[in-house]
Short mmCIF file of C-alpha atoms in Angstrom, two decimals:
data_model
loop_
_atom_site.label_atom_id
_atom_site.label_comp_id
_atom_site.label_asym_id
_atom_site.label_seq_id
_atom_site.Cartn_x
_atom_site.Cartn_y
_atom_site.Cartn_z
CA MET A 1 -4.77 9.49 11.44
CA PRO A 2 -4.64 8.06 7.86
CA LEU A 3 -4.00 4.88 6.49
CA VAL A 4 -1.84 5.22 2.97
CA ILE A 5 -1.93 1.85 1.11
CA LEU A 6 0.83 1.68 -1.71
CA SER A 7 -0.19 -0.75 -4.67
CA GLY A 8 2.01 -1.90 -7.62
CA LEU A 9 3.66 -4.36 -9.49
CA PRO A 10 6.84 -5.89 -7.70
CA THR A 11 9.91 -3.36 -7.83
CA SER A 12 7.57 -0.67 -9.30
CA GLY A 13 9.22 1.89 -6.81
CA LYS A 14 6.75 1.54 -3.73
CA THR A 15 9.13 1.50 -1.16
CA THR A 16 10.83 5.18 -2.52
CA ARG A 17 7.15 6.39 -2.80
CA ALA A 18 6.67 5.39 1.06
CA GLN A 19 10.00 6.94 1.85
CA GLU A 20 8.93 9.99 0.07
CA LEU A 21 5.33 10.20 2.09
CA LYS A 22 6.81 9.50 5.26
CA THR A 23 9.44 12.70 4.63
CA PHE A 24 6.65 14.83 3.71
CA PHE A 25 4.33 13.92 6.43
CA GLU A 26 7.24 14.61 8.99
CA THR A 27 8.29 18.11 7.36
CA ARG A 28 4.37 19.04 6.94
CA LEU A 29 3.49 18.29 10.61
CA ALA A 30 6.73 20.21 11.81
CA ALA A 31 5.89 23.07 9.82
CA GLN A 32 2.59 23.26 10.72
CA ALA A 33 3.62 23.06 14.42
CA GLN A 34 6.33 25.58 14.09
CA ALA A 35 3.82 28.30 12.43
CA GLN A 36 1.30 28.05 15.65
CA ASP A 37 0.91 30.74 17.53
CA ASP A 38 2.04 30.39 21.17
CA SER A 39 -1.67 30.97 22.43
CA ALA A 40 -2.84 28.07 20.51
CA PRO A 41 -3.26 24.58 21.45
CA LYS A 42 -0.19 22.68 20.93
CA THR A 43 -0.29 20.54 17.32
CA LYS A 44 -0.41 16.60 18.51
CA ASP A 45 2.94 14.82 18.12
CA TYR A 46 1.65 11.95 15.37
CA ARG A 47 3.59 8.90 14.70
CA ILE A 48 4.37 7.84 11.02
CA HIS A 49 4.79 3.94 10.99
CA ILE A 50 5.78 2.18 7.71
CA VAL A 51 4.52 -1.12 7.67
CA ASN A 52 6.35 -3.36 4.80
CA ASP A 53 7.94 -6.88 4.23
CA GLU A 54 11.31 -5.91 5.95
CA SER A 55 9.47 -4.29 8.82
CA LEU A 56 7.79 -7.70 9.42
CA ASN A 57 10.94 -9.59 8.62
CA LEU A 58 9.34 -10.94 5.67
CA ASN A 59 11.66 -13.14 3.17
CA LYS A 60 10.10 -12.10 -0.78
CA HIS A 61 11.89 -15.37 -1.55
CA VAL A 62 9.86 -16.95 0.64
CA SER A 63 6.68 -15.31 1.67
CA TYR A 64 5.12 -15.43 -1.90
CA ASN A 65 6.53 -18.95 -2.71
CA THR A 66 2.86 -20.72 -2.51
CA ALA A 67 -0.82 -19.64 -1.56
CA ALA A 68 -0.34 -20.98 1.96
CA ASP A 69 3.12 -18.47 2.41
CA GLU A 70 1.29 -15.54 1.24
CA LYS A 71 -2.03 -15.98 3.37
CA LYS A 72 0.85 -16.02 6.36
CA ALA A 73 2.18 -12.78 5.33
CA ARG A 74 -1.09 -11.21 4.32
CA GLY A 75 -2.07 -12.09 7.92
CA ALA A 76 1.24 -10.67 9.44
CA LEU A 77 0.86 -7.37 7.34
CA MET A 78 -3.07 -6.98 8.14
CA SER A 79 -2.08 -7.46 12.00
CA ALA A 80 0.56 -4.86 11.92
CA VAL A 81 -1.69 -2.22 10.69
CA GLU A 82 -4.77 -3.12 13.18
CA ARG A 83 -2.00 -2.87 15.80
CA LEU A 84 -0.46 0.27 14.85
CA LEU A 85 -3.18 2.48 12.92
CA SER A 86 -5.16 4.85 15.63
CA LYS A 87 -6.32 8.34 15.41
CA ASP A 88 -2.76 9.53 16.19
CA ASP A 89 -0.99 7.20 13.80
CA ILE A 90 -0.15 7.29 10.40
CA VAL A 91 0.63 4.45 9.00
CA ILE A 92 1.72 3.88 5.33
CA VAL A 93 1.39 -0.11 3.95
CA ASP A 94 4.49 -0.31 1.51
CA SER A 95 3.67 -3.58 0.29
CA LEU A 96 2.59 -5.09 -3.11
CA ASN A 97 -1.53 -4.90 -2.02
CA TYR A 98 -2.12 -6.54 -5.36
CA ILE A 99 -5.33 -8.25 -4.54
CA LYS A 100 -8.69 -6.09 -4.76
CA GLY A 101 -9.97 -8.14 -1.61
CA PHE A 102 -7.04 -7.01 0.73
CA ARG A 103 -7.62 -3.62 -0.05
CA TYR A 104 -11.25 -3.75 0.54
CA GLN A 105 -9.86 -5.35 4.29
CA LEU A 106 -7.56 -2.39 4.85
CA TYR A 107 -10.18 -0.20 3.97
CA CYS A 108 -12.74 -1.70 6.26
CA VAL A 109 -10.27 -1.40 9.28
CA ALA A 110 -9.45 2.25 8.20
CA ARG A 111 -13.34 2.55 8.62
CA ALA A 112 -14.06 0.85 11.79
CA ILE A 113 -11.57 3.22 13.75
CA GLY A 114 -13.10 6.72 11.78
CA THR A 115 -9.61 7.63 10.18
CA PRO A 116 -9.67 8.90 6.33
CA HIS A 117 -7.69 6.38 3.91
CA CYS A 118 -6.21 6.68 0.44
CA VAL A 119 -4.53 4.31 -2.19
CA VAL A 120 -1.50 5.34 -3.83
CA PHE A 121 -0.81 3.24 -7.25
CA CYS A 122 3.09 2.97 -8.22
CA ALA A 123 2.33 2.60 -12.23
CA CYS A 124 5.13 0.76 -13.97
CA ILE A 125 5.51 -1.11 -17.30
CA PRO A 126 6.00 -4.64 -16.60
CA ASP A 127 9.30 -4.39 -18.72
CA ARG A 128 10.65 -1.86 -16.48
CA ALA A 129 9.68 -3.49 -13.30
CA ARG A 130 10.96 -6.79 -14.59
CA ALA A 131 14.20 -4.96 -15.34
CA TRP A 132 14.23 -3.38 -11.86
CA ASN A 133 13.84 -6.78 -10.15
CA LYS A 134 16.54 -8.32 -12.43
CA GLU A 135 18.81 -5.76 -11.18
CA SER A 136 17.93 -5.84 -7.68
CA GLY A 137 17.14 -9.49 -6.96
CA ALA A 138 14.24 -8.79 -4.94
CA TYR A 139 11.99 -11.63 -6.11
CA PRO A 140 13.03 -14.84 -7.88
CA GLU A 141 11.99 -14.63 -11.65
CA THR A 142 9.22 -17.37 -11.53
CA ILE A 143 7.54 -15.47 -8.37
CA PHE A 144 7.71 -12.04 -10.36
CA GLU A 145 5.89 -13.01 -13.19
CA GLU A 146 3.60 -15.04 -10.98
CA LEU A 147 2.26 -11.75 -9.01
CA LEU A 148 2.56 -9.96 -12.31
CA VAL A 149 -0.24 -12.29 -13.63
CA ARG A 150 -2.30 -11.99 -10.42
CA PHE A 151 -2.47 -8.31 -10.33
CA GLU A 152 -5.06 -6.71 -9.67
CA GLU A 153 -4.94 -2.52 -10.54
CA PRO A 154 -6.51 -0.42 -8.19
CA ASP A 155 -9.90 1.26 -9.22
CA SER A 156 -11.12 4.72 -8.43
CA ARG A 157 -15.07 3.80 -9.35
CA THR A 158 -14.60 1.23 -5.87
CA ARG A 159 -14.85 3.14 -2.33
CA TRP A 160 -12.14 1.46 -1.32
CA ASP A 161 -9.60 2.27 -3.97
CA SER A 162 -10.88 5.72 -3.49
CA PRO A 163 -9.32 8.32 -3.32
CA LEU A 164 -6.80 7.03 -5.94
CA PHE A 165 -3.52 8.69 -6.79
CA VAL A 166 -1.76 7.12 -9.93
CA MET A 167 1.99 7.67 -10.57
CA VAL A 168 4.35 6.77 -12.74
CA PRO A 169 8.35 6.49 -11.48
CA GLU A 170 8.86 9.90 -13.08
CA ASP A 171 5.87 12.03 -11.28
CA LYS A 172 6.21 14.13 -8.34
CA LEU A 173 4.29 13.28 -5.40
CA PRO A 174 0.74 15.08 -5.19
CA GLU A 175 1.38 16.45 -1.58
CA ASP A 176 -1.16 19.01 -1.42
CA GLU A 177 -3.94 16.49 -2.86
CA ILE A 178 -2.60 13.51 -0.54
CA TRP A 179 -2.64 16.02 2.22
CA ASP A 180 -6.22 17.57 1.76
CA SER A 181 -7.40 13.91 0.91
CA VAL A 182 -6.12 12.21 4.17
CA ILE A 183 -5.27 15.04 6.65
CA LEU A 184 -7.79 17.69 6.06
CA LYS A 185 -10.66 15.52 5.13
CA LYS A 186 -13.04 13.90 7.76
CA ALA A 187 -13.41 10.61 7.59
CA LYS A 188 -16.84 9.09 6.49
CA PRO A 189 -18.64 7.15 9.16
CA PRO A 190 -18.16 3.47 9.62
CA ASN A 191 -20.86 1.41 8.00
CA MET A 192 -22.73 -1.67 9.09
CA SER A 193 -19.82 -3.98 8.23
CA THR A 194 -17.34 -2.30 9.98
CA VAL A 195 -18.55 -0.25 12.72
CA VAL A 196 -17.98 -1.27 16.20
CA LYS A 197 -20.21 -0.91 19.31
CA VAL A 198 -19.41 -3.00 22.11
CA VAL A 199 -21.99 -4.76 24.05
CA LYS A 200 -22.22 -7.39 26.90
CA GLU A 201 -23.69 -10.59 25.73
CA THR A 202 -22.01 -13.57 26.75
CA ASN A 203 -23.19 -15.72 24.06
CA TYR A 204 -22.37 -13.29 21.47
CA LEU A 205 -19.83 -15.12 19.18
CA TYR A 206 -22.26 -18.14 19.36
CA GLU A 207 -24.84 -16.16 18.22
CA PHE A 208 -22.41 -14.14 15.59
CA ASP A 209 -21.17 -17.41 13.92
CA GLN A 210 -25.19 -19.11 13.87
CA THR A 211 -26.06 -15.88 12.23
CA THR A 212 -23.47 -15.43 9.59
CA GLN A 213 -24.12 -19.60 8.82
CA ASN A 214 -27.96 -18.80 8.47
CA VAL A 215 -27.15 -16.54 5.72
CA ILE A 216 -25.17 -18.62 3.80
CA GLN A 217 -27.58 -21.65 4.12
CA ALA A 218 -30.04 -18.98 2.83
CA ILE A 219 -28.00 -18.58 -0.62
CA LEU A 220 -27.06 -22.16 -1.00
CA ASP A 221 -30.65 -22.87 -0.61
CA ALA A 222 -31.67 -20.45 -3.20
CA GLN A 223 -29.29 -21.44 -5.77
CA LYS A 224 -30.69 -25.12 -5.49
CA SER A 225 -34.21 -24.05 -6.06
CA GLY A 226 -33.02 -22.20 -9.26
CA ASP A 227 -33.95 -18.59 -7.92
CA PRO A 228 -33.82 -16.84 -11.24
CA THR A 229 -33.74 -13.10 -9.46
CA LYS A 230 -30.45 -13.75 -8.07
CA GLN A 231 -31.23 -11.61 -5.28
CA ILE A 232 -32.02 -13.42 -1.72
CA LYS A 233 -34.01 -12.19 1.40
CA ALA A 234 -31.53 -13.20 4.08
CA PRO A 235 -32.42 -14.16 7.60
CA LEU A 236 -32.55 -10.84 9.76
CA SER A 237 -31.53 -8.59 7.04
CA SER A 238 -33.60 -6.09 5.56
CA ILE A 239 -30.88 -5.59 2.57
CA LEU A 240 -31.39 -8.20 -0.02
CA LEU A 241 -28.45 -10.25 -1.02
CA GLN A 242 -27.34 -9.80 -4.83
CA LEU A 243 -25.95 -12.83 -6.34
CA PRO A 244 -23.36 -12.90 -9.19
CA PRO A 245 -25.43 -13.07 -12.43
CA THR A 246 -23.11 -15.50 -14.41
CA ARG A 247 -22.30 -17.88 -11.93
CA VAL A 248 -22.67 -20.20 -9.06
CA VAL A 249 -21.40 -19.38 -5.69
CA THR A 250 -19.41 -22.10 -3.96
CA LEU A 251 -19.76 -23.10 -0.63
CA SER A 252 -15.42 -22.62 -0.20
CA GLU A 253 -16.13 -18.98 -1.60
CA LEU A 254 -18.53 -18.01 0.78
CA ARG A 255 -16.71 -20.12 4.03
CA ARG A 256 -13.74 -17.83 2.78
CA LEU A 257 -15.55 -14.72 2.64
CA ARG A 258 -17.32 -15.58 6.24
CA ARG A 259 -13.58 -16.21 8.02
CA GLN A 260 -12.55 -12.77 6.46
CA PHE A 261 -15.83 -10.88 8.14
CA THR A 262 -15.41 -12.62 11.21
CA SER A 263 -11.62 -11.43 11.47
CA ILE A 264 -12.46 -8.03 10.77
CA ASN A 265 -15.18 -8.09 13.68
CA LYS A 266 -14.07 -10.67 16.29
CA MET A 267 -12.37 -7.83 18.51
CA HIS A 268 -15.48 -6.16 18.56
CA THR A 269 -19.21 -6.84 19.24
CA LEU A 270 -21.77 -5.14 16.84
CA LEU A 271 -25.22 -3.71 18.57
CA ASP A 272 -27.24 -6.65 17.79
CA MET A 273 -27.75 -9.70 15.03
CA THR A 274 -29.92 -7.66 12.98
CA ARG A 275 -26.76 -5.54 12.15
CA VAL A 276 -24.37 -8.54 12.07
CA ALA A 277 -26.84 -9.87 9.51
CA GLU A 278 -26.96 -6.76 7.58
CA GLY A 279 -23.36 -6.17 7.82
CA PHE A 280 -22.57 -9.61 6.45
CA VAL A 281 -24.68 -9.11 3.54
CA GLU A 282 -23.46 -5.47 2.64
CA TYR A 283 -19.80 -7.46 2.91
CA LEU A 284 -20.89 -10.19 0.53
CA ASN A 285 -22.31 -7.96 -2.05
CA GLN A 286 -19.33 -6.20 -2.17
CA ASN A 287 -17.30 -9.14 -2.66
CA LEU A 288 -19.17 -11.71 -4.81
CA ASN A 289 -19.77 -8.73 -7.38
CA ALA A 290 -16.51 -6.96 -7.55
#
């Protein structure tokens, strides 16, 4: 069942929306089961989960203090989503989800198991969110202001932020539209960077590491040679790698993206190293040019 990703400024009403969504799904699923004919197959008993800082015992005054603390908090959130999400579970991610790269990772998790997803953006003007934060004391003022500056608003033109539902605090939940998008809609098939097929290769992890490292080396070599096309033919990949036209990609950035790609796929094996290379190239194209 679907993954519902909430996104918004700190104290913009995400938890309220998460509870509304949970109540809506419970009510609609119960009504659907009750309306079934006795001779019809019984509706599944879907489980509904809300994953947020509170459910993971994360303290907002500590978890967003430093970049390292934030990374740990996002790691805990991702682990919880990966553990709970299945075709029999609805997972509502009630968190800031303010980094587009992290929303892309969540999207990849949903795609990998073949379940739909959507993004609910709780739109709120900064002054209003600031006033609510001051009233609730949810975030220290300095942390609130830093998160405000770093927030990357969802964009419906990107596939990981689509379908996107934008709501201000006064709006009613678009129940029918959300239901149609994530319950009735058939999930897209996994793409090369998310598909999971188990194969028996004793040296898979070693080959995976070497294949992704070779892609990175091809990028570094092309940048050293001053390739004006900014398009690279990476080893084993038939997909061209498109570098950003206006900047040099650093080794640290490539290593970070490689770790993310490895983390997404470490529990599974792809069909062969060609698919690993092409999946990594797709992942780099999406993140380097976002």
